[in-house]
Coordinates of C-alpha atoms in Angstrom, one line a residue:
M3 CA 88.3 90.2 65.1
S4 CA 88.4 88.8 61.6
S5 CA 91.7 90.6 61.1
L6 CA 93.2 88.3 63.7
V7 CA 93.1 85.5 61.0
F8 CA 96.2 87.2 59.6
F9 CA 97.8 87.2 63.0
P10 CA 97.2 83.7 64.4
K11 CA 99.8 84.1 67.1
Y12 CA 97.6 86.8 68.6
D13 CA 94.3 85.0 68.4
F14 CA 94.0 85.2 72.2
L15 CA 93.5 89.0 72.0
P16 CA 89.6 89.0 72.2
R17 CA 89.7 86.7 75.2
Y18 CA 92.5 88.8 76.8
G19 CA 90.5 92.0 76.2
R20 CA 87.4 90.6 77.8
L21 CA 89.3 89.5 80.9
A22 CA 91.3 92.7 81.2
V23 CA 88.2 95.0 80.9
A24 CA 86.2 92.9 83.4
N25 CA 89.0 92.9 85.9
I26 CA 89.7 96.6 85.5
V27 CA 86.0 97.5 86.0
S28 CA 85.8 95.2 89.0
N29 CA 88.9 96.8 90.5
L30 CA 87.5 100.3 90.0
T31 CA 84.2 99.6 91.8
I32 CA 86.2 99.1 95.1
P33 CA 87.5 102.7 95.5
L34 CA 84.2 104.1 94.2
A35 CA 82.2 102.4 97.0
S36 CA 84.8 103.3 99.6
L37 CA 84.6 107.0 98.6
I38 CA 80.8 106.9 99.0
S39 CA 81.1 105.2 102.3
I40 CA 83.6 107.8 103.6
G41 CA 81.2 110.5 102.3
F42 CA 78.3 109.2 104.5
L43 CA 80.6 109.0 107.6
G44 CA 82.2 112.3 106.9
H45 CA 78.8 114.1 107.0
L46 CA 78.0 112.9 110.5
S47 CA 78.2 115.4 113.2
E48 CA 81.0 113.5 115.1
L49 CA 84.2 113.3 113.2
S50 CA 85.4 110.5 115.5
Y51 CA 83.2 108.0 113.5
L52 CA 85.1 108.7 110.3
A53 CA 88.5 108.7 112.1
G54 CA 87.8 105.4 113.8
V55 CA 86.7 103.7 110.7
L56 CA 89.7 104.9 108.7
L57 CA 92.1 103.8 111.4
I58 CA 90.8 100.2 111.5
S59 CA 90.5 100.2 107.7
V60 CA 94.2 100.7 107.4
V61 CA 94.9 97.6 109.5
L62 CA 92.3 95.4 107.9
N63 CA 93.3 96.5 104.4
L64 CA 96.9 95.6 105.2
L65 CA 95.8 92.2 106.6
Y66 CA 93.6 91.5 103.5
N67 CA 96.4 92.5 101.2
I68 CA 98.7 89.9 102.8
L69 CA 95.9 87.2 102.8
A70 CA 95.2 87.8 99.1
F71 CA 97.7 85.0 98.4
L72 CA 94.6 82.8 98.6
R73 CA 93.4 84.3 95.3
M74 CA 96.8 84.2 93.7
S75 CA 97.5 80.6 94.6
T76 CA 94.1 79.5 93.3
T77 CA 94.1 81.2 89.9
G78 CA 97.3 79.8 88.4
V79 CA 96.7 76.2 89.5
T80 CA 93.1 76.3 88.3
A81 CA 94.0 77.9 84.9
Q82 CA 96.6 75.2 84.2
A83 CA 94.0 72.5 85.1
Y84 CA 91.5 74.3 82.9
G85 CA 94.0 74.3 80.0
R86 CA 94.5 70.5 80.4
N87 CA 90.7 70.1 80.6
D88 CA 91.3 68.4 84.0
R89 CA 87.9 68.8 85.7
E90 CA 88.8 66.9 88.8
S91 CA 91.9 69.1 89.5
I92 CA 89.8 72.2 88.9
I93 CA 87.3 71.2 91.6
L94 CA 89.9 69.9 94.0
T95 CA 91.9 73.1 93.8
G96 CA 88.9 75.2 94.7
L97 CA 87.9 72.8 97.6
R98 CA 91.4 72.6 99.1
N99 CA 91.9 76.3 99.0
A100 CA 88.4 76.8 100.5
V101 CA 89.4 74.5 103.4
I102 CA 92.6 76.6 104.0
A103 CA 90.5 79.8 103.8
L104 CA 88.1 78.5 106.5
V105 CA 90.9 77.4 108.8
I106 CA 92.7 80.8 108.5
G107 CA 89.4 82.6 109.0
G108 CA 88.6 80.6 112.0
I109 CA 92.0 81.3 113.6
I110 CA 91.6 85.0 113.1
L111 CA 88.1 85.0 114.6
L112 CA 89.5 83.2 117.7
L113 CA 92.2 85.7 118.0
Q114 CA 90.1 88.8 117.3
Y115 CA 90.4 90.3 120.7
P116 CA 94.3 90.4 120.8
I117 CA 94.4 91.5 117.2
R118 CA 92.0 94.4 118.0
E119 CA 94.0 95.4 121.1
L120 CA 97.3 95.2 119.1
C121 CA 95.8 97.6 116.6
F122 CA 95.5 100.3 119.2
V123 CA 98.9 99.6 120.7
V124 CA 100.5 100.3 117.3
L125 CA 98.2 103.1 116.3
N126 CA 97.6 106.0 118.7
A127 CA 94.0 107.2 119.0
T128 CA 92.0 109.5 121.2
P129 CA 89.4 107.8 123.4
D130 CA 86.4 108.7 121.2
V131 CA 88.3 107.6 118.0
K132 CA 89.3 104.4 119.7
A133 CA 85.6 103.7 120.8
S134 CA 84.5 104.3 117.2
G135 CA 87.2 102.0 115.9
I136 CA 86.3 99.2 118.3
S137 CA 82.7 99.4 117.3
Y138 CA 83.7 99.2 113.6
F139 CA 86.2 96.3 114.2
N140 CA 83.7 94.3 116.3
M141 CA 81.2 94.3 113.5
R142 CA 83.5 94.0 110.5
I143 CA 85.7 91.2 111.9
W144 CA 82.9 88.7 111.3
E145 CA 83.4 89.1 107.5
I146 CA 86.8 87.4 107.6
P147 CA 85.6 83.9 106.6
A148 CA 83.5 85.3 103.7
V149 CA 86.4 87.6 102.5
L150 CA 88.8 84.6 102.4
L151 CA 86.3 82.3 100.7
N152 CA 85.6 85.1 98.2
Y153 CA 89.3 85.3 97.4
V154 CA 89.2 81.6 96.6
L155 CA 86.1 81.9 94.4
I156 CA 87.5 84.9 92.6
G157 CA 90.8 83.0 91.9
W158 CA 88.8 79.9 90.9
F159 CA 86.6 81.9 88.4
L160 CA 89.5 83.8 87.0
G161 CA 91.4 80.6 86.5
Q162 CA 88.6 79.4 84.2
A163 CA 88.5 82.8 82.4
Q164 CA 85.1 83.6 83.9
S165 CA 85.8 87.2 84.8
G166 CA 82.2 88.2 84.2
K167 CA 81.2 86.4 87.3
V168 CA 83.9 88.2 89.3
L169 CA 82.6 91.5 88.0
A170 CA 79.1 90.6 89.0
M171 CA 80.2 89.7 92.5
S172 CA 82.2 92.9 92.9
I173 CA 79.3 95.1 91.7
L174 CA 76.8 93.4 94.0
A175 CA 79.2 93.8 97.0
N176 CA 79.7 97.4 96.4
V177 CA 76.0 98.1 95.8
V178 CA 75.2 96.5 99.1
I179 CA 77.8 98.6 100.9
V180 CA 76.4 101.8 99.5
V181 CA 72.8 100.9 100.2
C182 CA 73.5 99.7 103.7
D183 CA 75.7 102.6 104.5
Y184 CA 72.9 105.0 103.5
L185 CA 70.4 103.1 105.7
L186 CA 72.5 102.2 108.7
V187 CA 74.9 105.1 108.9
F188 CA 73.0 108.1 107.4
R189 CA 69.4 107.3 108.1
Y190 CA 69.5 105.3 111.3
G191 CA 72.6 106.8 112.8
W192 CA 74.4 103.6 113.7
G193 CA 77.8 105.3 113.1
S194 CA 80.9 103.2 112.8
A195 CA 79.1 100.0 113.9
G196 CA 76.7 100.5 111.0
A197 CA 79.6 100.9 108.6
G198 CA 81.1 97.7 109.9
I199 CA 77.9 95.8 109.4
S200 CA 77.6 97.1 105.8
Q201 CA 81.1 95.8 105.0
A202 CA 80.4 92.4 106.5
L203 CA 77.0 92.0 104.9
S204 CA 78.4 92.9 101.5
Q205 CA 81.0 90.1 101.7
Y206 CA 78.4 87.5 102.6
M207 CA 76.1 88.7 99.8
M208 CA 79.1 88.5 97.5
L209 CA 79.9 85.0 98.7
G210 CA 76.2 84.0 98.2
L211 CA 76.3 85.1 94.6
G212 CA 79.6 83.3 94.0
L213 CA 78.3 80.0 95.4
T214 CA 75.1 80.4 93.3
F215 CA 77.3 80.6 90.2
V216 CA 79.1 77.4 91.4
I217 CA 75.8 75.6 91.9
L218 CA 74.4 76.7 88.5
Q219 CA 77.5 75.2 86.9
G220 CA 76.5 71.8 88.4
V221 CA 79.7 71.5 90.3
W222 CA 77.9 70.2 93.4
K223 CA 77.1 67.0 91.6
E224 CA 80.9 66.4 91.1
V225 CA 81.9 67.3 94.7
G226 CA 80.7 64.2 96.5
P227 CA 83.1 61.6 95.0
L228 CA 86.0 64.0 95.6
L229 CA 85.4 64.8 99.3
R230 CA 87.5 61.8 100.5
Q231 CA 90.5 63.3 98.7
L232 CA 90.2 66.4 100.8
L233 CA 91.3 64.3 103.8
K234 CA 94.6 63.4 102.3
I235 CA 97.0 65.7 104.0
R236 CA 99.8 64.9 101.7
A237 CA 97.8 66.4 98.8
Y238 CA 98.0 69.8 100.5
K239 CA 101.8 69.9 100.3
S240 CA 102.1 71.6 96.9
T241 CA 99.2 73.9 97.8
F242 CA 100.9 75.0 101.1
S243 CA 104.2 75.4 99.3
L244 CA 102.8 77.7 96.7
S245 CA 100.7 79.6 99.2
T246 CA 103.6 80.1 101.5
D247 CA 105.9 81.5 98.8
I248 CA 103.2 83.9 97.6
F249 CA 102.4 84.9 101.2
L250 CA 106.0 85.7 101.9
K251 CA 106.4 87.7 98.6
T252 CA 103.3 89.7 99.4
L253 CA 104.5 90.3 103.0
L254 CA 107.9 91.6 101.7
V255 CA 106.4 93.9 99.1
T256 CA 103.8 95.2 101.6
G257 CA 106.6 95.8 104.1
T258 CA 108.5 98.1 101.7
F259 CA 105.4 100.3 101.4
V260 CA 104.8 100.4 105.1
I261 CA 108.4 101.5 105.7
F262 CA 108.1 104.1 102.9
N263 CA 105.0 105.6 104.6
S264 CA 106.5 105.4 108.0
Q265 CA 109.6 107.4 106.8
S266 CA 107.4 109.8 104.9
S267 CA 105.6 110.6 108.1
A268 CA 109.0 111.1 109.9
L269 CA 109.9 113.7 107.3
G270 CA 107.1 116.0 108.3
T271 CA 103.4 116.5 107.8
D272 CA 103.8 118.3 104.5
I273 CA 106.0 115.6 102.9
F274 CA 103.7 112.9 104.2
A275 CA 100.7 114.6 102.7
E276 CA 102.5 115.1 99.4
N277 CA 103.6 111.5 99.2
S278 CA 100.2 110.3 100.2
L279 CA 98.5 112.3 97.4
I280 CA 101.0 111.0 94.8
F281 CA 100.3 107.5 96.0
Q282 CA 96.6 108.0 95.2
V283 CA 97.7 108.2 91.6
V284 CA 99.8 105.1 92.0
L285 CA 96.8 103.2 93.4
L286 CA 94.5 104.4 90.7
C287 CA 97.0 103.4 88.0
G288 CA 97.4 100.1 89.8
Y289 CA 93.7 99.2 89.4
F290 CA 94.3 99.3 85.6
T291 CA 97.6 97.5 85.5
Q292 CA 96.4 94.8 88.0
G293 CA 93.5 94.2 85.6
L294 CA 96.0 93.5 82.9
S295 CA 98.1 91.4 85.3
Y296 CA 95.0 89.2 86.2
A297 CA 94.3 88.6 82.5
T298 CA 98.0 87.7 82.0
E299 CA 97.9 85.3 84.9
T300 CA 94.8 83.5 83.7
L301 CA 95.9 83.1 80.1
T302 CA 99.5 82.1 81.1
G303 CA 98.1 79.3 83.2
I304 CA 95.7 78.2 80.5
F305 CA 98.4 78.2 77.8
K306 CA 100.7 76.2 79.9
G307 CA 97.9 73.7 80.6
E308 CA 97.1 73.5 76.9
G309 CA 100.8 73.1 76.0
A310 CA 100.5 76.3 73.9
I311 CA 103.9 77.5 75.1
E312 CA 104.6 79.4 72.0
K313 CA 101.9 81.9 72.9
L314 CA 103.5 82.9 76.2
K315 CA 105.9 85.3 74.5
Y316 CA 103.2 87.0 72.5
L317 CA 100.9 87.3 75.6
L318 CA 103.7 88.8 77.6
S319 CA 104.7 91.3 74.9
V320 CA 101.1 92.5 74.6
S321 CA 100.6 92.8 78.4
V322 CA 103.9 94.7 78.9
I323 CA 103.2 97.1 76.1
L324 CA 99.7 97.9 77.4
G325 CA 101.0 98.2 81.0
L326 CA 103.7 100.7 79.8
I327 CA 101.0 102.7 77.9
V328 CA 98.9 103.0 81.0
A329 CA 101.9 104.0 83.1
F330 CA 102.9 106.7 80.6
I331 CA 99.4 108.1 80.4
F332 CA 99.1 108.5 84.2
S333 CA 102.6 109.8 84.8
I334 CA 102.6 112.3 81.9
I335 CA 99.3 113.8 82.9
C336 CA 100.5 114.2 86.5
V337 CA 103.9 115.5 85.5
F338 CA 102.6 118.2 83.1
F339 CA 99.4 119.1 84.9
P340 CA 100.1 118.6 88.7
E341 CA 98.1 121.6 89.9
P342 CA 94.7 120.7 88.4
I343 CA 95.1 117.0 89.1
F344 CA 96.2 117.2 92.7
G345 CA 94.0 120.3 93.3
L346 CA 91.1 117.9 93.0
L347 CA 92.4 116.0 96.0
T348 CA 93.2 118.9 98.3
D349 CA 92.4 122.6 98.9
H350 CA 95.8 123.2 100.5
E351 CA 97.6 125.3 97.9
D352 CA 101.0 125.0 99.6
I353 CA 100.9 121.2 99.3
V354 CA 99.8 121.4 95.6
A355 CA 102.5 124.0 94.9
Y356 CA 105.4 121.9 96.3
I357 CA 104.1 118.5 95.1
S358 CA 105.4 119.2 91.6
E359 CA 109.0 118.7 93.0
Y360 CA 108.3 115.0 93.6
V361 CA 105.8 114.2 90.9
P362 CA 108.5 113.4 88.3
W363 CA 109.3 110.3 90.3
L364 CA 105.9 109.0 89.2
M365 CA 107.3 108.5 85.7
L366 CA 110.1 106.1 86.8
F367 CA 108.1 104.4 89.6
L368 CA 104.9 103.7 87.5
I369 CA 106.9 102.3 84.6
F370 CA 108.7 99.8 86.7
T371 CA 105.6 99.1 88.9
S372 CA 103.4 98.3 85.9
M373 CA 106.0 96.0 84.5
A374 CA 106.4 94.3 87.9
Y375 CA 102.6 93.8 88.1
I376 CA 102.6 92.2 84.6
L377 CA 105.5 89.9 85.4
D378 CA 104.0 89.0 88.7
G379 CA 100.9 87.8 86.8
Y380 CA 103.0 85.8 84.4
F381 CA 104.9 83.9 87.1
L382 CA 101.7 83.4 89.1
G383 CA 100.1 81.8 86.0
L384 CA 103.1 79.5 85.9
T385 CA 102.6 78.8 89.7
Q386 CA 106.2 79.8 90.3
G387 CA 105.6 81.5 93.7
Y388 CA 109.2 80.7 94.8
T389 CA 110.5 82.9 92.0
L390 CA 108.4 85.8 93.1
K391 CA 109.5 85.3 96.7
N392 CA 113.2 85.2 95.8
V393 CA 112.9 88.2 93.5
A394 CA 111.3 90.3 96.3
I395 CA 114.2 89.4 98.6
I396 CA 116.7 90.4 96.0
G397 CA 114.8 93.6 95.3
I398 CA 114.9 94.6 99.0
I399 CA 118.6 93.7 99.5
I400 CA 120.0 95.3 96.4
G401 CA 117.5 98.0 95.5
F402 CA 115.4 99.1 98.5
A403 CA 117.4 98.7 101.7
P404 CA 120.7 100.5 100.8
T405 CA 119.0 103.5 99.3
D406 CA 116.3 103.6 102.0
F407 CA 119.1 103.7 104.6
L408 CA 120.6 106.7 102.8
A409 CA 117.2 108.4 102.7
W410 CA 116.8 107.9 106.4
R411 CA 120.3 109.3 107.2
A412 CA 119.9 112.3 104.8
N413 CA 116.2 113.0 105.5
S414 CA 115.7 113.1 101.8
N415 CA 112.3 112.4 100.2
H416 CA 114.0 112.2 96.8
L417 CA 116.1 109.3 98.0
L418 CA 113.0 107.7 99.6
W419 CA 111.3 107.7 96.2
L420 CA 114.5 106.4 94.6
S421 CA 114.6 103.5 97.0
L422 CA 111.0 102.4 96.1
S423 CA 111.7 102.9 92.4
L424 CA 114.9 100.8 92.6
F425 CA 113.0 98.1 94.5
M426 CA 110.6 97.8 91.6
A427 CA 113.4 98.1 89.0
V428 CA 115.5 95.3 90.5
R429 CA 112.4 93.1 90.7
V430 CA 111.7 93.7 87.0
V431 CA 115.3 93.1 85.9
T432 CA 115.5 89.9 88.0
M433 CA 112.3 88.5 86.7
G434 CA 113.3 89.5 83.2
I435 CA 116.5 87.4 83.6
Q436 CA 114.3 84.4 84.6
L437 CA 112.0 84.7 81.5
P438 CA 114.1 82.5 79.0
R439 CA 114.2 79.7 81.5
T440 CA 110.4 79.8 82.0
F441 CA 109.8 79.1 78.3
I442 CA 112.1 76.1 78.4
D443 CA 110.7 74.8 81.7
A444 CA 107.2 75.2 80.5
V445 CA 108.0 73.0 77.4
E446 CA 109.7 70.3 79.5
Q447 CA 106.8 70.2 82.0

């Protein structure tokens, strides 16, 4: 670290490193716990338990991915207030987003029955799988308020560069899932209902730890005088505006992946299986690049709040380079060693044999995706949700939609991968064009 004396422009690197590592480790605990949970369910005599849980998990994960705007809209605003040393704004940001989280959570709980029935209208399931899915849904749906409040707490802690607390919350949640799955699913045989209870309990335990951290900071002493400001509806205008833009951006990006998977399925079971396996690598790489993105988001907001605008370029250069390194490592390993890598995920030799035809798309897709993640974090740190929304719209119109239409007409998986790659590429180029303006705007603000 002493060598950084000779590179004062990069004196943020130790802090960036701590944030990135904590975020990456926190991200990696999620799939690990999920794999263990699937293992418990997969060893039960009735396969319907596993199938029902996986079916509902697809829907809930999609819902949570869309609602993650609560975390994104909290981090940037909090980080800027933290950089200004504006304690009142830090607390009010957390409180206002918590109110929004509770309102959304309450609405979802009130609508849980139609949401559940809609799941099975969209997704076909046999009677036994449907029964298992209903049991899982009925238990897990009660975690919604805790999940959304956890999003706010995570965003709030990250905005203050307190990623260690986020890591502790993630580890606790995943330990609870594993322990409860073992007891409720494996030992007591509660099946999918037990798995749902495990998930819900883990979120409330996570929330409890997060609130404990808040109390230990002494924040509760400062909340009282600020409660009256929560009743000022006009104060929510900027919060709603930012949240809406991020929500729409997330919805648009998620929609492209849903369409990709839907068309993959239409191309046949083998193509769908091959694309799904390739996407496992995309997801794993994403846990690393998102960790870098979260660190970028936090420090971007803090630097803007401090008025240290000159550091934004150096922060962005470090993040982009590291993101590209991660993308190259993952893609090169898979391109040159497809059989041993994908052989770990499936025993079907025919799938592994033909997957090498499509694996080269990983190189192009992961490069643009990693850059898109980093730039997303940068613009979120600047709280420019409208830019991300507009970029997603442009990416769909120019990059994804035309090529995806050709892929559909030609029944071509190569064109399908090209459409997704072009979507990311157009987003990266469009955000890149916006970068010079952000440095000027940040100075003026």
